[in-house]
Coordinates of C-alpha atoms in Angstrom, one line a residue:
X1 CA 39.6 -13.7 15.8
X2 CA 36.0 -13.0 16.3
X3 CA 33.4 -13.5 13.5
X4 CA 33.0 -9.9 11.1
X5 CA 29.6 -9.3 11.2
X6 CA 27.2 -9.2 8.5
X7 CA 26.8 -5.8 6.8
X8 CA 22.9 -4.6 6.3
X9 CA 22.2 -6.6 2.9
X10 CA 24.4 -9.8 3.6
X11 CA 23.7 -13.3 3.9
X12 CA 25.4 -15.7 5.8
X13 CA 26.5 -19.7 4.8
X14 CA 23.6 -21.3 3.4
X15 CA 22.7 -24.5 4.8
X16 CA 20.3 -27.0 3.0
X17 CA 18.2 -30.4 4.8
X18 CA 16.3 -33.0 3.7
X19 CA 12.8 -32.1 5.6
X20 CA 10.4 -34.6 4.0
X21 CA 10.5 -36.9 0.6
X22 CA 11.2 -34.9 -2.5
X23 CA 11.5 -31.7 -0.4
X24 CA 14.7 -30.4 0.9
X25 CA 14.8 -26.9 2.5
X26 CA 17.0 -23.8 2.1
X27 CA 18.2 -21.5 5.2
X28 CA 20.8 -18.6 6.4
X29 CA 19.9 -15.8 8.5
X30 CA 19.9 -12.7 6.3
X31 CA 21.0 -9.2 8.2
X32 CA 18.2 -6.7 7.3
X33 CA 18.4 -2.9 5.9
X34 CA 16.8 -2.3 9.5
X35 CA 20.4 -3.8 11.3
X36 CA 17.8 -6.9 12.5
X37 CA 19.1 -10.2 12.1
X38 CA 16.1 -13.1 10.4
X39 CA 16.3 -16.1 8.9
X40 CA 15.1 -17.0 5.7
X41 CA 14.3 -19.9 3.9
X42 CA 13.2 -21.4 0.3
X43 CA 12.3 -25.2 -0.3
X44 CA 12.9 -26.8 -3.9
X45 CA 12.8 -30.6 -5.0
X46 CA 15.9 -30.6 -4.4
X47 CA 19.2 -29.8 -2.6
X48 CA 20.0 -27.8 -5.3
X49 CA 17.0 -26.1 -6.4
X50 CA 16.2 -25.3 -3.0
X51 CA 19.4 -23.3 -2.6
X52 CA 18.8 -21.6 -6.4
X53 CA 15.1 -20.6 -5.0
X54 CA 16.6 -18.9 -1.7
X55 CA 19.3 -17.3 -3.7
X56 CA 16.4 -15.6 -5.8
X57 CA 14.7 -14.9 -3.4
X58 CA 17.9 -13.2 -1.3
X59 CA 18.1 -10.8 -4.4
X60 CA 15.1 -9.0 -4.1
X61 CA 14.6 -9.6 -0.6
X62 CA 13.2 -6.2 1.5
X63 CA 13.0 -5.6 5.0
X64 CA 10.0 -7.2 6.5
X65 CA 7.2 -4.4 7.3
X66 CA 5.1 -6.5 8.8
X67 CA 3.9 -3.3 11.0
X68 CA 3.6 -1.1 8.0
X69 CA 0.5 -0.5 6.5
X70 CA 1.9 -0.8 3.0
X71 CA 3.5 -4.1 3.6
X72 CA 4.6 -7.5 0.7
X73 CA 1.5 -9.1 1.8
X74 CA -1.0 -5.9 0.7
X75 CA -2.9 -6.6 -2.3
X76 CA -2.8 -4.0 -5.4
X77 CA -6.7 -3.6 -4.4
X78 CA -5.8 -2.4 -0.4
X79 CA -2.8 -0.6 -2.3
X80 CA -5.4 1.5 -4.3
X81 CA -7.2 2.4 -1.5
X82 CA -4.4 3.6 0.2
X83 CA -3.3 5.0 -2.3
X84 CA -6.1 7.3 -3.5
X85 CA -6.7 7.9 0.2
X86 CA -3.6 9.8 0.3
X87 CA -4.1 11.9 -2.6
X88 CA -5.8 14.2 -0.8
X89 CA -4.4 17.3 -2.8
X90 CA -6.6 15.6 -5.5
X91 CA -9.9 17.2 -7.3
X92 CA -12.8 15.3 -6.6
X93 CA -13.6 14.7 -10.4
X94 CA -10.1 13.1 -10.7
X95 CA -10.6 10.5 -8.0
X96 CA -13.5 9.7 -9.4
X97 CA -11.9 9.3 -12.9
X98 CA -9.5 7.0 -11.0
X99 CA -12.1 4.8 -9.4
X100 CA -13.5 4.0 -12.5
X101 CA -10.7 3.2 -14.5
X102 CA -9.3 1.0 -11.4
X103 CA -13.0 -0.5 -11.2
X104 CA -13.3 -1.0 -14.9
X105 CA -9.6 -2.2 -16.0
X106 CA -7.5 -3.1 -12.7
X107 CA -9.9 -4.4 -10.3
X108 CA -10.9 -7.6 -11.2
X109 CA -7.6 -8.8 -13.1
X110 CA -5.2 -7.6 -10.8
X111 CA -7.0 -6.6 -7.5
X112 CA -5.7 -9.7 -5.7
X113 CA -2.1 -10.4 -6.9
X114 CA 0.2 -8.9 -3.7
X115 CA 2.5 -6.2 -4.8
X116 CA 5.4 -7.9 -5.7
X117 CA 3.0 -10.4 -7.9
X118 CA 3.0 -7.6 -11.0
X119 CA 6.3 -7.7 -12.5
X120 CA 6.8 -5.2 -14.8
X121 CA 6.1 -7.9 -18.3
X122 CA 2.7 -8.9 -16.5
X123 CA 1.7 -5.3 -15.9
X124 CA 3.1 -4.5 -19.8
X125 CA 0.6 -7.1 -20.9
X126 CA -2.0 -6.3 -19.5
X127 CA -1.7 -2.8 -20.0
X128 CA -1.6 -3.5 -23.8
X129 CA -4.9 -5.5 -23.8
X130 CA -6.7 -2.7 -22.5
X131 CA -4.9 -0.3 -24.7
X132 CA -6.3 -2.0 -27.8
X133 CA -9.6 -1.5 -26.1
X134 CA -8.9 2.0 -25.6
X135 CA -6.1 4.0 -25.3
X136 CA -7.4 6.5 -23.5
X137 CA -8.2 3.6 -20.4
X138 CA -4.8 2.3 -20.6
X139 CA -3.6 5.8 -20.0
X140 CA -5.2 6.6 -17.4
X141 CA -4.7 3.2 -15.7
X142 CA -0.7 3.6 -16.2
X143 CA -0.9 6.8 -14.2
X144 CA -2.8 5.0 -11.2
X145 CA -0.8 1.8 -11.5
X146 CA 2.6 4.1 -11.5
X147 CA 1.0 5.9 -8.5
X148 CA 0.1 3.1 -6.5
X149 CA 3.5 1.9 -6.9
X150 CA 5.8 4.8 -6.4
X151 CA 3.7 4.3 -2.9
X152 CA 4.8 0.8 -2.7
X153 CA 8.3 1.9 -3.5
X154 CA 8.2 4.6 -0.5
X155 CA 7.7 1.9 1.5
X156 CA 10.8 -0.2 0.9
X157 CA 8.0 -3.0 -0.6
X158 CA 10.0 -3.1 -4.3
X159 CA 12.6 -1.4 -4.8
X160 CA 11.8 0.5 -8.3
X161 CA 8.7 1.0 -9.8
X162 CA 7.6 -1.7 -12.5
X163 CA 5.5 0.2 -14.1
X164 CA 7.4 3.3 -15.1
X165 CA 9.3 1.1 -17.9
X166 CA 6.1 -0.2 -19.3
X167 CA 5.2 1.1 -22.7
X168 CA 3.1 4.0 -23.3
X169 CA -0.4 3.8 -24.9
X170 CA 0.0 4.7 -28.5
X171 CA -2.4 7.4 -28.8
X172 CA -2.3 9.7 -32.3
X173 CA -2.2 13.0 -31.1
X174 CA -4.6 15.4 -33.2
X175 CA -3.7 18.0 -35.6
X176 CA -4.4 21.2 -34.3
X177 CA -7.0 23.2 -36.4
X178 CA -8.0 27.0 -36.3
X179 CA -11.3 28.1 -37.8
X180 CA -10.4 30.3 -40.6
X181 CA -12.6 33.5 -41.0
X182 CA -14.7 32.3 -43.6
X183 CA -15.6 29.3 -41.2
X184 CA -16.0 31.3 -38.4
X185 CA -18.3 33.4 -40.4
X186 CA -20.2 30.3 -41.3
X187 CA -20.3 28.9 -37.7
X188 CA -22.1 32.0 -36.3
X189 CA -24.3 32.4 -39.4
X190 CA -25.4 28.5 -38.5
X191 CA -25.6 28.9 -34.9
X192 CA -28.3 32.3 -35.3
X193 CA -30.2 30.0 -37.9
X194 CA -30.7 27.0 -35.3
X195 CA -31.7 29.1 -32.6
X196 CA -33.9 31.4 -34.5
X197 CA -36.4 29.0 -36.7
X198 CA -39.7 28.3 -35.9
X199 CA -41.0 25.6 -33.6
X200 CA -44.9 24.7 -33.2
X201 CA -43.9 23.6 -29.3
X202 CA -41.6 23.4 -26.7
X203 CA -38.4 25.8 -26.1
X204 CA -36.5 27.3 -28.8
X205 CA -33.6 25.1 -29.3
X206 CA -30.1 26.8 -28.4
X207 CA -31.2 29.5 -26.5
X208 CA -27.9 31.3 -25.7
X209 CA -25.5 29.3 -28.2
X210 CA -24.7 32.3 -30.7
X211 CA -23.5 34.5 -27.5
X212 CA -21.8 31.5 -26.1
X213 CA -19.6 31.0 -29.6
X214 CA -19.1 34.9 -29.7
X215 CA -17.3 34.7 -26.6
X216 CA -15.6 31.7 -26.9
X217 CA -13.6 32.9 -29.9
X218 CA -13.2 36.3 -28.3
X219 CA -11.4 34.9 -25.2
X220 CA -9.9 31.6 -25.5
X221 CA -10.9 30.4 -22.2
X222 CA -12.0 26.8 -22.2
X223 CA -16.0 26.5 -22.1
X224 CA -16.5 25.3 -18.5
X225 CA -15.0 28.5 -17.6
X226 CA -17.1 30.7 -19.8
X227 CA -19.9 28.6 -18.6
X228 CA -18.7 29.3 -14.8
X229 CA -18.9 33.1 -15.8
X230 CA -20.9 35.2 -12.7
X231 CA -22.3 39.0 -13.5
X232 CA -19.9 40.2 -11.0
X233 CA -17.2 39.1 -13.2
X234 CA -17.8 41.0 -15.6
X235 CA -17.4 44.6 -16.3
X236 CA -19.0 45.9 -19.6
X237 CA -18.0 49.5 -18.4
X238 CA -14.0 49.7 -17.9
X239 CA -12.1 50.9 -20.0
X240 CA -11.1 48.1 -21.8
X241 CA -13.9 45.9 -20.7
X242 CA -12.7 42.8 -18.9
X243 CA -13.5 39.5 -18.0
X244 CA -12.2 37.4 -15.0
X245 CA -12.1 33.6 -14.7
X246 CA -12.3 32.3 -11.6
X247 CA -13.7 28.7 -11.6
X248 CA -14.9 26.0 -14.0
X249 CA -18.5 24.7 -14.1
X250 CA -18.3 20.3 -13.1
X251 CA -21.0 18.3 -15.2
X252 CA -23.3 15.6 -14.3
X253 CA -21.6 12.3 -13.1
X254 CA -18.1 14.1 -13.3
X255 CA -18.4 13.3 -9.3
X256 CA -19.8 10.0 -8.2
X257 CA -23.6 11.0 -7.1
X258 CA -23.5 15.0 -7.5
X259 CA -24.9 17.3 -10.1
X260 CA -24.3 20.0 -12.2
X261 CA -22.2 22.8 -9.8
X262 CA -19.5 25.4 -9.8
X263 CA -15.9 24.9 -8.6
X264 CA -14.3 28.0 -7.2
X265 CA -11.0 26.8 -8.7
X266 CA -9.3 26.4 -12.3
X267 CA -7.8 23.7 -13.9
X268 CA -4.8 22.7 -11.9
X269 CA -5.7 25.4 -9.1
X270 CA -4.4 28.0 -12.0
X271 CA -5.1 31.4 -10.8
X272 CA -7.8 33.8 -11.4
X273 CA -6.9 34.8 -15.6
X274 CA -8.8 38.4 -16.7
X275 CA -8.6 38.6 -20.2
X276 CA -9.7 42.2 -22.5
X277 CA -13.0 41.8 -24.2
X278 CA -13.3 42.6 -28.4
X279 CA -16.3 44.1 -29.2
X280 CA -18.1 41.3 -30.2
X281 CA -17.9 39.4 -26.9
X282 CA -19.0 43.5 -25.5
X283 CA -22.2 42.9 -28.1
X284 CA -22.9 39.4 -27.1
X285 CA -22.5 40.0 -23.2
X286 CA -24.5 43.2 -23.0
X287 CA -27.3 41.0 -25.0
X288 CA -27.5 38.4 -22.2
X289 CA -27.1 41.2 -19.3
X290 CA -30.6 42.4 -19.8
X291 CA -32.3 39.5 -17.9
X292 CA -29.3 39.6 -15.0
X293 CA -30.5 40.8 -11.6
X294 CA -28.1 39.0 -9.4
X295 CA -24.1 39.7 -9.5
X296 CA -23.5 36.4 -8.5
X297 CA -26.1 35.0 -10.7
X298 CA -24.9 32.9 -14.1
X299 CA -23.9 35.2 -17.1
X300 CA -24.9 31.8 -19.1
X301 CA -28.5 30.0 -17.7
X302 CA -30.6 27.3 -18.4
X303 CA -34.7 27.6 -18.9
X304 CA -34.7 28.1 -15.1
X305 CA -31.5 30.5 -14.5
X306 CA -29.1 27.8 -13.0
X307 CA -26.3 26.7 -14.4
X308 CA -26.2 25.6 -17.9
X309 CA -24.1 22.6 -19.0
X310 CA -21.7 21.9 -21.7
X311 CA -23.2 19.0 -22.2
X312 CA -26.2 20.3 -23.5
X313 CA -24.7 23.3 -25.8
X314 CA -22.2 21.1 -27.4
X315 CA -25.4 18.7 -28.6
X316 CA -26.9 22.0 -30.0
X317 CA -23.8 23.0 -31.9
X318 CA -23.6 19.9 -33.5
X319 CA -27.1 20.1 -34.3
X320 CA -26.8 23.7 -35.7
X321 CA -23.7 22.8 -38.1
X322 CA -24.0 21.9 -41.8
X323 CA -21.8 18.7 -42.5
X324 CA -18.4 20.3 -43.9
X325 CA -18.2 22.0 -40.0
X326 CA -19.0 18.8 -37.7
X327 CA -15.8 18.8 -36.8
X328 CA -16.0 22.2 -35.0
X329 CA -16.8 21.8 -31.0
X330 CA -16.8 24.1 -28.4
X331 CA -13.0 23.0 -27.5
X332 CA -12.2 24.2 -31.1
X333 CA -12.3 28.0 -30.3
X334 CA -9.3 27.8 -28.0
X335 CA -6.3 27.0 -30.7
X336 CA -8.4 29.4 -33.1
X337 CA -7.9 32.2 -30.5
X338 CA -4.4 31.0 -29.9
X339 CA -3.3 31.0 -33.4
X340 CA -4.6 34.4 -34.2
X341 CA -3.3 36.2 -31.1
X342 CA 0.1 34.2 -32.4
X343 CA -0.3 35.4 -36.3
X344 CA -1.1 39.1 -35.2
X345 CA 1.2 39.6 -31.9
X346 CA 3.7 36.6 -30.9
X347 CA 3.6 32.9 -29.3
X348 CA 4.1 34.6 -26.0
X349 CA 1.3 36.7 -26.2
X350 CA -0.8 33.7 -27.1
X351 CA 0.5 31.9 -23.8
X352 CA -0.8 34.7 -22.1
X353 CA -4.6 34.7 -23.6
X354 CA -4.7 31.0 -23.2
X355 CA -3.0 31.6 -19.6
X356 CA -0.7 28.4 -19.8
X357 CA 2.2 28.4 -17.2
X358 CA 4.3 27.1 -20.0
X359 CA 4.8 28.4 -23.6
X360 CA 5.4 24.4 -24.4
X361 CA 1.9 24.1 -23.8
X362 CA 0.6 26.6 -26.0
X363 CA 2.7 25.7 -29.1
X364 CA 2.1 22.1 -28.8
X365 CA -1.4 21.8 -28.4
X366 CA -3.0 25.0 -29.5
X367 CA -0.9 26.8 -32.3
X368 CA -1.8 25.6 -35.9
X369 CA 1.6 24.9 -37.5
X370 CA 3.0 27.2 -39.7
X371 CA 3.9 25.8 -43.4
X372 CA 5.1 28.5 -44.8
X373 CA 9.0 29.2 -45.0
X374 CA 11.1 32.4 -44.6
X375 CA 12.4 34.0 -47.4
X376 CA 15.6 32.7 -47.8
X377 CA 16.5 33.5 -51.5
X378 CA 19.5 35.9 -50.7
X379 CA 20.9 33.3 -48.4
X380 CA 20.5 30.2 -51.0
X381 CA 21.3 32.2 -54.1
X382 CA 24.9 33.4 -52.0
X383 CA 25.1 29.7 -51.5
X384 CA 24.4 28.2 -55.1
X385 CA 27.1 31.0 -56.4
X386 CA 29.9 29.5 -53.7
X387 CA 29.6 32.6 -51.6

């Protein structure tokens, strides 16, 4: 009767020899997911650990890919590289996010272990020393680990991802705050103060902050994208007056080596959002169209009529508040447009101001909570009287 062959995955009759003293040596021939038939061996002190060590090892065991450029020999620092290099769908800003956090948190501890070096309780540990760091690093490193690793799984080097079951950073998620009126009221009251007292030299200090709040809390856009605003998308004469955003302004040392610029794209390559303008983003807007020339020039300029940057109108806001508002920045004007679009009209029509793709979004990062209950009385005094 001839010999039933091996199915893809099987081992044969282990055999173990003596092959020096205190060393005895594990072997069967093993045939591979690829139909190939190869030996493989383990060694062990003795007979019997030798054979425990290749059984382990027969467990896990992949294909050799010795041809492949992701292969159980690449180290997690080629498996970066490789695997950023193929993330080429990816903003520029975002690689450069990843760099760093590889550079800063991965690089040196676990560039050189080889893939299958980072069990998933190694990775867990060293994902929590960083984490107490920062959470925010040890977030973003989890997402480049799991991505360099779903690589590695692709190519038959592991076969599931280690890092998917490691723990999450802890991270308290903020409560979402609106400006009421009365601190909105305060906010633009502080902002026309700052900009409009008197200076013996130099520039007067936020220049264009009062019409940069004004629209802010007219739109809901996020402030890069106000910031990316051109004259030509604008249009202060239809009937309702609109706005278009098209882009989002990319700070200083967002990209290794580049400065200040415009991105013709939104956030997650979102499409172009036109929202209706209030009157007081009309007001502020006509205000700074006086000095425009140039469709395509900035709506919002520095001393020199480039490009201004968030950077430097968030510093004035802070400087412009009293104490009790510090905690207002130019990111707060989004959930306060969100949760009074919600109040007055509905959560949907909120999604659609904030232009989210999901009303998830909008409700859980955006919308104040609501605290106050419906009024149930007819329902819970039918109940109390056993109706």
């Amino acid at each position: 009767m001839p010999r039933q062959r091996l199915a893809p995955g099987e081992w044969g009759k282990i055999t173990v020899t003596e092959t020096g003293p205190g060393k005895f040596t594990a072997s069967t021939y093993v045939r591979d997911e690829d139909g190939e038939r190869r030996k493989a061996s383990r060694s062990g002190v003795s007979a019997e650990d030798a054979r425990r060590n290749l059984q382990r090892h027969l467990k896990v065991r992949t294909t050799p890919l010795s041809d492949s450029v992701v292969n159980d020999r690449t180290t997690l620092a080629e498996l970066f590289e490789l695997w950023l290099a193929s993330k080429s769908n990816l903003k520029r800003q975002s690689q450069h996010q990843y760099r760093q956090a590889w550079k800063r948190n991965g690089a040196k501890k676990l560039g050189a272990l080889r893939i299958r070096e980072l069990p998933t309780s190694r990775a867990e540990r060293h994902l929590a020393a960083v984490a107490a760091r920062s959470a925010s690093n040890a977030k973003t490193l989890r997402v480049v680990l799991v991505g360099m690793f779903a690589m590695a799984v692709r190519f038959d080097v592991v076969a599931v991802n280690p890092i998917r079951e490691t723990s999450r950073a802890p991270g308290k998620r903020s409560k979402v705050r609106a400006l009421t009126p009365a601190e909105f009221a305060q906010v633009r009251r502080a902002v026309r103060e700052f900009r409009d007292q008197e200076r013996r030299n130099g520039p007067k200090p936020g220049r264009q902050l009062p019409e940069f709040v004004d629209v802010l809390v007219s739109t809901g856009c996020r402030p890069n994208e106000i910031l990316s605003l051109r004259w030509s998308d604008v249009d202060l004469l239809a009937d309702p007056p609109t706005m278009t955003v098209s882009g989002t302004m990319v700070d200083h040392g967002a990209i290794e080596g580049e400065a200040l610029h415009r991105q013709d794209e939104r956030k997650g390559d979102a499409p172009d959002h036109t929202v209706i303008l209030p009157r007081l983003a009309v007001e502020a807007l006509t205000t700074l169209f006086g000095s425009a020339a140039d469709p395509d020039a900035p709506v919002f300029t520095n001393r020199d009529g480039g490009w201004m940057s968030l950077a430097n109108l968030r510093r004035s806001l802070r400087a412009a508040l009293p104490e009790e508002l510090r905690w207002v920045t130019p990111r707060s004007f989004r959930p306060t447009v969100a949760t009074v679009v919600r109040d007055h009209l509905s959560p949907a029509d909120a999604q659609a101001q904030l232009s989210h793709a999901k009303l998830a979004t909008t409700e859980r990062h955006y919308l104040e909570r609501k605290t106050v209950g419906p009024d149930a009385r007819t329902a819970l005094d039918r109940y109390a009287e056993g109706k």
